[in-house]
PDB file of C-alpha atoms in Angstrom:
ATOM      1  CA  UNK A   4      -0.812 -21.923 -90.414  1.00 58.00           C
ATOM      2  CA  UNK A   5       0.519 -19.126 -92.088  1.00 65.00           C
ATOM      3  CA  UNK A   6      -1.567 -16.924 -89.801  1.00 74.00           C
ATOM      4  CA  UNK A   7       0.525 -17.708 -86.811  1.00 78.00           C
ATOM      5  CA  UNK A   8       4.709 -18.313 -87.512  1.00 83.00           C
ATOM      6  CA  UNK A   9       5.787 -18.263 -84.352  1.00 86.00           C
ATOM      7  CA  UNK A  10       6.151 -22.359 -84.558  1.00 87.00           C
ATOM      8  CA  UNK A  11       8.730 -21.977 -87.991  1.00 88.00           C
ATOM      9  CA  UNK A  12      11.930 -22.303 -86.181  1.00 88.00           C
ATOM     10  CA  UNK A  13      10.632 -25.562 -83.822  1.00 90.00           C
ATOM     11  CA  UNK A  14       8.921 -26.642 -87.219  1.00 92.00           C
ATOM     12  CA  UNK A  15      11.849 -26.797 -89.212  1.00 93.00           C
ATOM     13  CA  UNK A  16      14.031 -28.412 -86.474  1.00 94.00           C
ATOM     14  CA  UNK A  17      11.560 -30.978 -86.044  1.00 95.00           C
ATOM     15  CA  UNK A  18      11.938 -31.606 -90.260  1.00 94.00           C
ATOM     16  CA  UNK A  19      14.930 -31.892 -89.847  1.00 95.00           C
ATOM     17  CA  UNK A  20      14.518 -34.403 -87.200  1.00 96.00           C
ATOM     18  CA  UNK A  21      12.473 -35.993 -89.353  1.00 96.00           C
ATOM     19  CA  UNK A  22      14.468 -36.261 -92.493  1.00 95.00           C
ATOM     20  CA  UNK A  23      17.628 -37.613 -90.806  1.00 96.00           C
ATOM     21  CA  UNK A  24      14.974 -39.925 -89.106  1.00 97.00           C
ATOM     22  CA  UNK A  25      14.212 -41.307 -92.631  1.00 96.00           C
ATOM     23  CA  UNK A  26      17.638 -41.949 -93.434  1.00 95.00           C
ATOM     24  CA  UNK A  27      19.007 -38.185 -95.308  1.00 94.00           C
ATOM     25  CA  UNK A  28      22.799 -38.378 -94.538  1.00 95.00           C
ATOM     26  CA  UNK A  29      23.975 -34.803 -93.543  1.00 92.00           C
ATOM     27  CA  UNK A  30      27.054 -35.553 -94.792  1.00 94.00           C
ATOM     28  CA  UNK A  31      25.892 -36.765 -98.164  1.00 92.00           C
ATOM     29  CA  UNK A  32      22.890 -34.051 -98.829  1.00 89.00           C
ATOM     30  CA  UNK A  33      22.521 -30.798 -98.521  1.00 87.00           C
ATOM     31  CA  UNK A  34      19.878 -29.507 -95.857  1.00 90.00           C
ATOM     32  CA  UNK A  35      19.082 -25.693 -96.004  1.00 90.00           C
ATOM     33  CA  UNK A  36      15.800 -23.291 -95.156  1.00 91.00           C
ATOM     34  CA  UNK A  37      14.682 -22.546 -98.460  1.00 88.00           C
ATOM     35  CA  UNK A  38      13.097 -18.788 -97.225  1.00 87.00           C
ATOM     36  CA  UNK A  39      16.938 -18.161 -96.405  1.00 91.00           C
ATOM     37  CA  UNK A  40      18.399 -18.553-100.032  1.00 92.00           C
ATOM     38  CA  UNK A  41      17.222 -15.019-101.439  1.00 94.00           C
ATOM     39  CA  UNK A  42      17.964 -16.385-105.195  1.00 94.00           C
ATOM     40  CA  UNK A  43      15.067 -18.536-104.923  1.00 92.00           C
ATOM     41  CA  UNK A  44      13.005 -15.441-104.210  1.00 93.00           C
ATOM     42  CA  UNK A  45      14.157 -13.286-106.638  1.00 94.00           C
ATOM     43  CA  UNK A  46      13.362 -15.987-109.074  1.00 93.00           C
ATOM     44  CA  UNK A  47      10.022 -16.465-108.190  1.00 94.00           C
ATOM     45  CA  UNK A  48       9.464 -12.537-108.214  1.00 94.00           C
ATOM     46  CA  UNK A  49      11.463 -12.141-111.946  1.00 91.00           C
ATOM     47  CA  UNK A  50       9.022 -15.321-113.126  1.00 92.00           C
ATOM     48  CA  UNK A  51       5.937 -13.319-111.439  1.00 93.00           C
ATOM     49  CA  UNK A  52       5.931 -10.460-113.189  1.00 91.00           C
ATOM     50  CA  UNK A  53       5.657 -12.013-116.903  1.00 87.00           C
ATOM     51  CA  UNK A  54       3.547 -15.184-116.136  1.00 89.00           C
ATOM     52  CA  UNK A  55      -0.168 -14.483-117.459  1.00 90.00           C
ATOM     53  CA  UNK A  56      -2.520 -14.603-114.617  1.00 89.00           C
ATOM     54  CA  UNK A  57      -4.508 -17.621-117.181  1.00 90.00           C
ATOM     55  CA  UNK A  58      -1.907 -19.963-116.914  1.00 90.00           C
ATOM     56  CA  UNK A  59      -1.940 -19.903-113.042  1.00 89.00           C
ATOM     57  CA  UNK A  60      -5.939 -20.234-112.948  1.00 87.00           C
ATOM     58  CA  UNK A  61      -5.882 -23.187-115.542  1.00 87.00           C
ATOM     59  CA  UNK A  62      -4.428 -25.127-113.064  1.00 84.00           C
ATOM     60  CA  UNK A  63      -6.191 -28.708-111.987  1.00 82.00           C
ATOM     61  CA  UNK A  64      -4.901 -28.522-108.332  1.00 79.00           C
ATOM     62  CA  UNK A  65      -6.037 -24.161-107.525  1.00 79.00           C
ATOM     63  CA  UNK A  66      -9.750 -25.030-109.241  1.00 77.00           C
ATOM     64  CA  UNK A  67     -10.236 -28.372-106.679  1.00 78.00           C
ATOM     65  CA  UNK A  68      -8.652 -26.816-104.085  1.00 79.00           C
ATOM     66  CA  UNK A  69     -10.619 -23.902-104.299  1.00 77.00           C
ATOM     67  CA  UNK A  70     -13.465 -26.057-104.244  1.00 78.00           C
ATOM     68  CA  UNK A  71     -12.370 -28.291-101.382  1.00 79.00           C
ATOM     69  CA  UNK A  72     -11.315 -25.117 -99.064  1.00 79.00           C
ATOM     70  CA  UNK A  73     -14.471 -22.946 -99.640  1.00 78.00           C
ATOM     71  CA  UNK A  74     -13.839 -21.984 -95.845  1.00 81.00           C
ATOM     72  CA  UNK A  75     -10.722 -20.440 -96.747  1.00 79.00           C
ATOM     73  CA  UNK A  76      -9.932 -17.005 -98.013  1.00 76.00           C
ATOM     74  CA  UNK A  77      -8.114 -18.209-101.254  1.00 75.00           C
ATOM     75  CA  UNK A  78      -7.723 -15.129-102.873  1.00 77.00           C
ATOM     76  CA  UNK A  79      -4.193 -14.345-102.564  1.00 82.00           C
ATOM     77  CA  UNK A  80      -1.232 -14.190-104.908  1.00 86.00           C
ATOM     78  CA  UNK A  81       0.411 -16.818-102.160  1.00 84.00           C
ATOM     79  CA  UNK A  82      -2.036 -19.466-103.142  1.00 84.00           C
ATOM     80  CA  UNK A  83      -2.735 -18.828-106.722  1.00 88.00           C
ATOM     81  CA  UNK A  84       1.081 -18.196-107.358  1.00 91.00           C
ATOM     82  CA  UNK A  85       2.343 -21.217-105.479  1.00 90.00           C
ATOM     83  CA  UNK A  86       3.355 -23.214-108.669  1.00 92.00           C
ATOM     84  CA  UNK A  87       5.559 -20.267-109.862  1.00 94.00           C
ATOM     85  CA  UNK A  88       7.490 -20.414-106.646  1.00 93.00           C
ATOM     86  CA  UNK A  89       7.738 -24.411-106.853  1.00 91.00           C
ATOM     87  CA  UNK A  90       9.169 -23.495-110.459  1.00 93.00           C
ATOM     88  CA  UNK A  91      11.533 -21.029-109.300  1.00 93.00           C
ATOM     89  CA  UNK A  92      12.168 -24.079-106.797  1.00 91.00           C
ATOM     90  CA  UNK A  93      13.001 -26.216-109.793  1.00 91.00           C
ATOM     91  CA  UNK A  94      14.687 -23.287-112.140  1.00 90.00           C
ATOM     92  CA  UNK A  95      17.052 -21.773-108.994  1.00 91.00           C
ATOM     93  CA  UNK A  96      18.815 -24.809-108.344  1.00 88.00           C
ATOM     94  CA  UNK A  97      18.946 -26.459-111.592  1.00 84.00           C
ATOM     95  CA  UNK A  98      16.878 -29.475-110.804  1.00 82.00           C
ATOM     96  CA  UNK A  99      17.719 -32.392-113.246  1.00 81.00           C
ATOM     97  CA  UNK A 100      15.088 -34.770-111.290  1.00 82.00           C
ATOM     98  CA  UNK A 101      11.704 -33.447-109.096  1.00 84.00           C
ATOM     99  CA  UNK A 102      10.005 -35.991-107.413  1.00 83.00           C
ATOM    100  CA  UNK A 103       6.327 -35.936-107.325  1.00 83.00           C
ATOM    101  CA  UNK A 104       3.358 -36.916-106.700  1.00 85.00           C
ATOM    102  CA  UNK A 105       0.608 -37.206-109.524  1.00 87.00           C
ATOM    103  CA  UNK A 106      -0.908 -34.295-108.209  1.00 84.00           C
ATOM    104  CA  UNK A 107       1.841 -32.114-108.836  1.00 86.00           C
ATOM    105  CA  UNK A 108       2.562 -32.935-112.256  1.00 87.00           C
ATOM    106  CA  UNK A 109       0.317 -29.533-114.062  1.00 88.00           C
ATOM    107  CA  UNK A 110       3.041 -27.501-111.868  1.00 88.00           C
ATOM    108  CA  UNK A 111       5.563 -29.668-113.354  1.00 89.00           C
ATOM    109  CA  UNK A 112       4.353 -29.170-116.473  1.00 90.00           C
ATOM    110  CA  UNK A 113       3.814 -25.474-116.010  1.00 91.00           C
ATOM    111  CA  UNK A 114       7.329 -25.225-114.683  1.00 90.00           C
ATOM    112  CA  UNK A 115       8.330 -26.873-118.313  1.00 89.00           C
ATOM    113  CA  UNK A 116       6.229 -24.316-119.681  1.00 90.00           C
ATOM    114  CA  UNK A 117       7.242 -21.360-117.676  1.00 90.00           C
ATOM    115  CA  UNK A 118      11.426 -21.622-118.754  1.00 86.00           C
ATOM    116  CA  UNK A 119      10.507 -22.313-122.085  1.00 84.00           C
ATOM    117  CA  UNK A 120       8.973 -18.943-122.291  1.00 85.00           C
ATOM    118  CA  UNK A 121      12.034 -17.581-120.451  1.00 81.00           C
ATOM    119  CA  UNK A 122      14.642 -19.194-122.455  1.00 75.00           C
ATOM    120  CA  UNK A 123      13.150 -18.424-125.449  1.00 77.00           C
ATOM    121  CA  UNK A 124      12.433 -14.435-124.568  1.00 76.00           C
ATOM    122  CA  UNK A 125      16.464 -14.771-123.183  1.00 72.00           C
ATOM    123  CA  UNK A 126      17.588 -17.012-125.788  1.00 69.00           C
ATOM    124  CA  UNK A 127      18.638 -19.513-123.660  1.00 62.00           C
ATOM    125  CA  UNK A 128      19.590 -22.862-124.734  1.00 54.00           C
ATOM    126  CA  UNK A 129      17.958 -25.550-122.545  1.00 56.00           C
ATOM    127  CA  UNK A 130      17.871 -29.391-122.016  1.00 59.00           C
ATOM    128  CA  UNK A 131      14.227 -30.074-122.585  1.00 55.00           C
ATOM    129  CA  UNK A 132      13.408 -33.212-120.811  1.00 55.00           C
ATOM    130  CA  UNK A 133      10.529 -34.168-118.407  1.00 49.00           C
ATOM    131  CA  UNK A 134      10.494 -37.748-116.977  1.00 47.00           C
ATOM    132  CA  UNK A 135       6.583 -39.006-115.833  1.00 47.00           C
ATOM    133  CA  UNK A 136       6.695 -41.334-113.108  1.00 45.00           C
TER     134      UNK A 136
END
């Protein structure tokens, strides 16, 4: 809960555990703690500030979840801006694949649509593909 993080750092050992569990190869992959790699922030806060507040709340996944959590205060930036940080996830490192589930695939979709306003306002020549599973 993001109300208590005083379990992060035995959290994300215990991922860790976990992934090298499932087979990850340390030596092959690249582990790190996301929250440490301040691009990925500054991404997410550049992509923020020009993203129209209509594109988040169109989302399929905020309007059930909204639903679904009623018990929750939902109202936050965190929760409605959560795709634009999974696209700065996506944009920061260059991601050429993203594995999803079908759930995910309007963020997908909005990440598409999110660089495609920012390499057209930049003039940025992109590679335009999106593979469905």
């Amino acid at each position: 809960e993001y109300e208590n993080p005083s379990g992060i750092k035995t959290n994300i050992k215990e991922m860790v555990i976990d992934w090298i569990s499932a087979g990850l190869d340390p030596k092959k992959c690249t582990m790190f703690v996301q929250s440490q790699v301040l691009e990925h922030a500054e991404l997410h806060l550049l992509l923020s500030m020009f993203i129209p507040l209509s594109w988040l709340e169109r989302c399929p996944t905020y309007k059930q979840q909204q639903q679904e959590l009623k018990d929750k205060n939902l109202s936050t930036y965190g929760f409605l801006g959560y795709p634009v940080l999974q696209a700065a996830d996506i944009l920061v490192y260059k991601a050429e694949a993203v594995p999803v589930g079908e759930d995910q695939l309007p963020h997908l979709e909005l990440c598409r649509e999110i660089a495609g306003s920012m390499f057209t306002l930049y003039q940025i020549v992109r590679n335009n593909k999106i593979i469905k599973p």
